[in-house]
């Protein structure tokens, strides 16, 4: 399963998708089609959550053994994906430096604590609104919505996958995430109810915004600079994906959220290495 296409073949002046090495040929394909390409992985992810939620809401609670077996298989697939990406690096020192500085920055910013606090506030807010409206069983709906939203949105895979979709129109990470989310949405909906289905809305808005913003980066860099950035971002992102897979398998709980700044450092160092 390829996870990285050569940027030099992606950005080709002979390709009608581009009119030069720095920007898209919107006059050939149009901005709307370009946006759809960047959003395709997010669209698939959203549909997977919707389909899984609908299926799960009509199923009885699934056996715990079956849940564990399915998630273990998906966890192994996530690790393989991450390893394939991690081997893309052209300079292991950039990878190591990015992870060290990224971890220091993430711990200083307390990203994991802030994301967890945001999740608690979101849950309290949704419950408060539903109770104020006297919704019967509103707490259950809120619990399903909030739980699924946090699982699907607050994680490195959502950010990495959206960036990959926007930068390279490569949706492999989001396709993998779609399988994970689709299976877990069946499990969540079978236990927490139909509220899980509404988490598809923030999934689309959150990941779609990141994908579109990442796509705009292509307009700011030359072909060689973009290739260097993508190479190192892909490698560091792959290592974080491995961390996610280890968590899915319950092998080791790695604080991936606090390592997310490493992605920005990898892009910066990849570009600086080209300038030296």
Tab-separated table of N, CA and C in Angstrom, residues 7-85:
chain	number	residue	atom	x	y	z
A	7	UNK	N	7.058	13.539	-5.165
A	7	UNK	CA	6.562	14.901	-5.394
A	7	UNK	C	6.923	15.399	-6.771
A	8	UNK	N	8.074	14.913	-7.304
A	8	UNK	CA	8.505	15.391	-8.612
A	8	UNK	C	7.558	14.932	-9.698
A	9	UNK	N	6.932	13.764	-9.495
A	9	UNK	CA	5.952	13.302	-10.474
A	9	UNK	C	4.598	13.949	-10.229
A	10	UNK	N	4.357	14.335	-8.958
A	10	UNK	CA	3.086	14.973	-8.631
A	10	UNK	C	3.052	16.391	-9.185
A	11	UNK	N	4.176	17.101	-9.057
A	11	UNK	CA	4.225	18.476	-9.527
A	11	UNK	C	4.955	18.486	-10.844
A	12	UNK	N	4.241	18.408	-11.914
A	12	UNK	CA	4.815	18.276	-13.237
A	12	UNK	C	4.255	19.370	-14.123
A	13	UNK	N	5.157	20.093	-14.771
A	13	UNK	CA	4.687	21.207	-15.608
A	13	UNK	C	3.921	20.704	-16.817
A	14	UNK	N	4.128	19.435	-17.179
A	14	UNK	CA	3.383	18.885	-18.305
A	14	UNK	C	2.003	18.412	-17.890
A	15	UNK	N	1.807	18.300	-16.619
A	15	UNK	CA	0.516	17.851	-16.084
A	15	UNK	C	-0.457	19.023	-16.106
A	16	UNK	N	-1.640	18.886	-16.716
A	16	UNK	CA	-2.584	20.000	-16.764
A	16	UNK	C	-3.088	20.432	-15.401
A	17	UNK	N	-2.788	19.656	-14.359
A	17	UNK	CA	-3.235	20.047	-13.031
A	17	UNK	C	-2.422	21.215	-12.486
A	18	UNK	N	-1.220	21.452	-13.077
A	18	UNK	CA	-0.356	22.543	-12.639
A	18	UNK	C	0.018	23.407	-13.838
A	19	UNK	N	0.189	24.707	-13.585
A	19	UNK	CA	0.664	25.545	-14.672
A	19	UNK	C	2.112	25.940	-14.479
A	20	UNK	N	2.687	25.765	-13.277
A	20	UNK	CA	4.124	25.892	-13.054
A	20	UNK	C	4.455	25.139	-11.777
A	21	UNK	N	5.698	25.243	-11.339
A	21	UNK	CA	6.129	24.431	-10.209
A	21	UNK	C	5.613	24.930	-8.875
A	22	UNK	N	4.881	26.037	-8.840
A	22	UNK	CA	4.476	26.587	-7.559
A	22	UNK	C	2.974	26.623	-7.346
A	23	UNK	N	2.167	26.426	-8.356
A	23	UNK	CA	0.738	26.594	-8.131
A	23	UNK	C	-0.088	25.716	-9.053
A	24	UNK	N	-1.371	25.625	-8.750
A	24	UNK	CA	-2.301	24.786	-9.489
A	24	UNK	C	-2.801	25.487	-10.756
A	25	UNK	N	-3.125	24.677	-11.729
A	25	UNK	CA	-3.749	25.220	-12.936
A	25	UNK	C	-5.254	25.202	-12.744
A	26	UNK	N	-5.747	26.195	-12.024
A	26	UNK	CA	-7.177	26.237	-11.729
A	26	UNK	C	-8.009	26.401	-12.999
A	27	UNK	N	-7.388	26.952	-14.051
A	27	UNK	CA	-8.151	27.162	-15.277
A	27	UNK	C	-8.434	25.843	-15.976
A	28	UNK	N	-7.666	24.761	-15.653
A	28	UNK	CA	-7.904	23.466	-16.278
A	28	UNK	C	-8.898	22.638	-15.470
A	29	UNK	N	-8.607	22.511	-14.188
A	29	UNK	CA	-9.448	21.668	-13.352
A	29	UNK	C	-10.452	22.457	-12.539
A	30	UNK	N	-10.121	23.697	-12.230
A	30	UNK	CA	-11.021	24.526	-11.448
A	30	UNK	C	-10.783	24.380	-9.964
A	31	UNK	N	-10.995	25.450	-9.233
A	31	UNK	CA	-10.777	25.444	-7.790
A	31	UNK	C	-11.696	24.447	-7.094
A	32	UNK	N	-12.918	24.302	-7.606
A	32	UNK	CA	-13.876	23.417	-6.955
A	32	UNK	C	-13.399	21.969	-7.004
A	33	UNK	N	-12.909	21.518	-8.175
A	33	UNK	CA	-12.427	20.147	-8.295
A	33	UNK	C	-11.181	19.931	-7.458
A	34	UNK	N	-10.315	20.930	-7.388
A	34	UNK	CA	-9.108	20.825	-6.570
A	34	UNK	C	-9.467	20.671	-5.097
A	35	UNK	N	-10.447	21.445	-4.637
A	35	UNK	CA	-10.881	21.358	-3.243
A	35	UNK	C	-11.463	19.986	-2.947
A	36	UNK	N	-12.215	19.439	-3.896
A	36	UNK	CA	-12.810	18.111	-3.699
A	36	UNK	C	-11.714	17.057	-3.568
A	37	UNK	N	-10.651	17.185	-4.361
A	37	UNK	CA	-9.541	16.243	-4.265
A	37	UNK	C	-8.894	16.296	-2.888
A	38	UNK	N	-8.696	17.507	-2.370
A	38	UNK	CA	-8.093	17.666	-1.045
A	38	UNK	C	-9.015	17.140	0.048
A	39	UNK	N	-10.323	17.234	-0.172
A	39	UNK	CA	-11.295	16.842	0.841
A	39	UNK	C	-11.755	15.392	0.719
A	40	UNK	N	-11.289	14.697	-0.313
A	40	UNK	CA	-11.841	13.370	-0.572
A	40	UNK	C	-11.653	12.426	0.606
A	41	UNK	N	-10.470	12.407	1.206
A	41	UNK	CA	-10.237	11.539	2.352
A	41	UNK	C	-11.160	11.861	3.509
A	42	UNK	N	-11.394	13.154	3.738
A	42	UNK	CA	-12.300	13.589	4.801
A	42	UNK	C	-13.738	13.172	4.501
A	43	UNK	N	-14.132	13.260	3.240
A	43	UNK	CA	-15.481	12.850	2.839
A	43	UNK	C	-15.684	11.357	3.111
A	44	UNK	N	-14.688	10.547	2.739
A	44	UNK	CA	-14.771	9.101	2.989
A	44	UNK	C	-14.853	8.825	4.484
A	45	UNK	N	-14.039	9.545	5.266
A	45	UNK	CA	-14.044	9.379	6.713
A	45	UNK	C	-15.415	9.721	7.304
A	46	UNK	N	-16.003	10.810	6.828
A	46	UNK	CA	-17.317	11.231	7.321
A	46	UNK	C	-18.384	10.188	7.001
A	47	UNK	N	-18.356	9.673	5.775
A	47	UNK	CA	-19.331	8.659	5.374
A	47	UNK	C	-19.157	7.369	6.179
A	48	UNK	N	-17.903	7.040	6.516
A	48	UNK	CA	-17.646	5.832	7.312
A	48	UNK	C	-18.259	5.957	8.700
A	49	UNK	N	-18.131	7.152	9.289
A	49	UNK	CA	-18.721	7.387	10.610
A	49	UNK	C	-20.243	7.301	10.540
A	50	UNK	N	-20.823	7.898	9.523
A	50	UNK	CA	-22.281	7.862	9.358
A	50	UNK	C	-22.775	6.431	9.170
A	51	UNK	N	-22.119	5.693	8.277
A	51	UNK	CA	-22.553	4.325	7.990
A	51	UNK	C	-22.393	3.435	9.218
A	52	UNK	N	-21.254	3.552	9.892
A	52	UNK	CA	-21.026	2.740	11.084
A	52	UNK	C	-22.012	3.051	12.191
A	53	UNK	N	-22.324	4.340	12.353
A	53	UNK	CA	-23.268	4.748	13.397
A	53	UNK	C	-24.666	4.204	13.133
A	54	UNK	N	-25.098	4.306	11.892
A	54	UNK	CA	-26.427	3.790	11.543
A	54	UNK	C	-26.495	2.282	11.736
A	55	UNK	N	-25.434	1.604	11.324
A	55	UNK	CA	-25.413	0.144	11.487
A	55	UNK	C	-25.391	-0.233	12.961
A	56	UNK	N	-24.561	0.451	13.730
A	56	UNK	CA	-24.437	0.131	15.141
A	56	UNK	C	-25.685	0.402	15.949
A	57	UNK	N	-26.459	1.412	15.537
A	57	UNK	CA	-27.670	1.753	16.276
A	57	UNK	C	-28.747	0.690	16.148
A	58	UNK	N	-28.617	-0.177	15.140
A	58	UNK	CA	-29.595	-1.244	14.948
A	58	UNK	C	-29.076	-2.600	15.413
A	59	UNK	N	-27.869	-2.596	15.964
A	59	UNK	CA	-27.283	-3.857	16.428
A	59	UNK	C	-27.307	-3.928	17.946
A	60	UNK	N	-27.387	-5.115	18.484
A	60	UNK	CA	-27.238	-5.271	19.940
A	60	UNK	C	-25.786	-5.022	20.322
A	61	UNK	N	-25.525	-4.880	21.605
A	61	UNK	CA	-24.163	-4.644	22.064
A	61	UNK	C	-23.252	-5.790	21.631
A	62	UNK	N	-22.135	-5.425	20.983
A	62	UNK	CA	-21.240	-6.433	20.444
A	62	UNK	C	-20.416	-7.078	21.560
A	63	UNK	N	-20.079	-8.359	21.401
A	63	UNK	CA	-19.258	-9.044	22.413
A	63	UNK	C	-17.882	-8.374	22.553
A	64	UNK	N	-17.387	-8.295	23.767
A	64	UNK	CA	-16.115	-7.633	24.026
A	64	UNK	C	-14.973	-8.322	23.283
A	65	UNK	N	-15.021	-9.614	23.189
A	65	UNK	CA	-13.960	-10.364	22.503
A	65	UNK	C	-13.897	-10.008	21.026
A	66	UNK	N	-15.073	-9.846	20.411
A	66	UNK	CA	-15.124	-9.481	19.002
A	66	UNK	C	-14.562	-8.075	18.786
A	67	UNK	N	-14.909	-7.149	19.674
A	67	UNK	CA	-14.381	-5.783	19.582
A	67	UNK	C	-12.853	-5.793	19.646
A	68	UNK	N	-12.320	-6.531	20.600
A	68	UNK	CA	-10.871	-6.554	20.795
A	68	UNK	C	-10.148	-7.145	19.587
A	69	UNK	N	-10.701	-8.205	19.027
A	69	UNK	CA	-10.058	-8.854	17.881
A	69	UNK	C	-10.018	-7.918	16.678
A	70	UNK	N	-11.125	-7.250	16.418
A	70	UNK	CA	-11.183	-6.333	15.281
A	70	UNK	C	-10.218	-5.169	15.467
A	71	UNK	N	-10.211	-4.573	16.651
A	71	UNK	CA	-9.354	-3.422	16.902
A	71	UNK	C	-7.876	-3.819	16.892
A	72	UNK	N	-7.552	-5.045	17.307
A	72	UNK	CA	-6.166	-5.497	17.252
A	72	UNK	C	-5.683	-5.603	15.803
A	73	UNK	N	-6.530	-6.120	14.943
A	73	UNK	CA	-6.162	-6.207	13.526
A	73	UNK	C	-5.938	-4.839	12.921
A	74	UNK	N	-6.826	-3.904	13.243
A	74	UNK	CA	-6.674	-2.549	12.725
A	74	UNK	C	-5.440	-1.870	13.317
A	75	UNK	N	-5.157	-2.140	14.589
A	75	UNK	CA	-3.969	-1.566	15.219
A	75	UNK	C	-2.695	-2.008	14.524
A	76	UNK	N	-2.618	-3.278	14.158
A	76	UNK	CA	-1.459	-3.785	13.435
A	76	UNK	C	-1.313	-3.101	12.073
A	77	UNK	N	-2.433	-2.889	11.395
A	77	UNK	CA	-2.393	-2.215	10.093
A	77	UNK	C	-1.898	-0.774	10.233
A	78	UNK	N	-2.307	-0.108	11.316
A	78	UNK	CA	-1.863	1.268	11.557
A	78	UNK	C	-0.351	1.320	11.758
A	79	UNK	N	0.202	0.361	12.487
A	79	UNK	CA	1.651	0.320	12.717
A	79	UNK	C	2.406	0.109	11.411
A	80	UNK	N	1.910	-0.777	10.559
A	80	UNK	CA	2.551	-1.018	9.264
A	80	UNK	C	2.537	0.260	8.427
A	81	UNK	N	1.422	0.967	8.420
A	81	UNK	CA	1.326	2.232	7.693
A	81	UNK	C	2.346	3.231	8.221
A	82	UNK	N	2.441	3.350	9.543
A	82	UNK	CA	3.378	4.292	10.143
A	82	UNK	C	4.823	3.946	9.818
A	83	UNK	N	5.177	2.668	9.833
A	83	UNK	CA	6.542	2.256	9.519
A	83	UNK	C	6.896	2.579	8.078
A	84	UNK	N	5.963	2.357	7.185
A	84	UNK	CA	6.199	2.661	5.776
A	84	UNK	C	6.478	4.141	5.580
A	85	UNK	N	5.753	4.982	6.281
A	85	UNK	CA	5.960	6.419	6.194
A	85	UNK	C	7.273	6.837	6.847
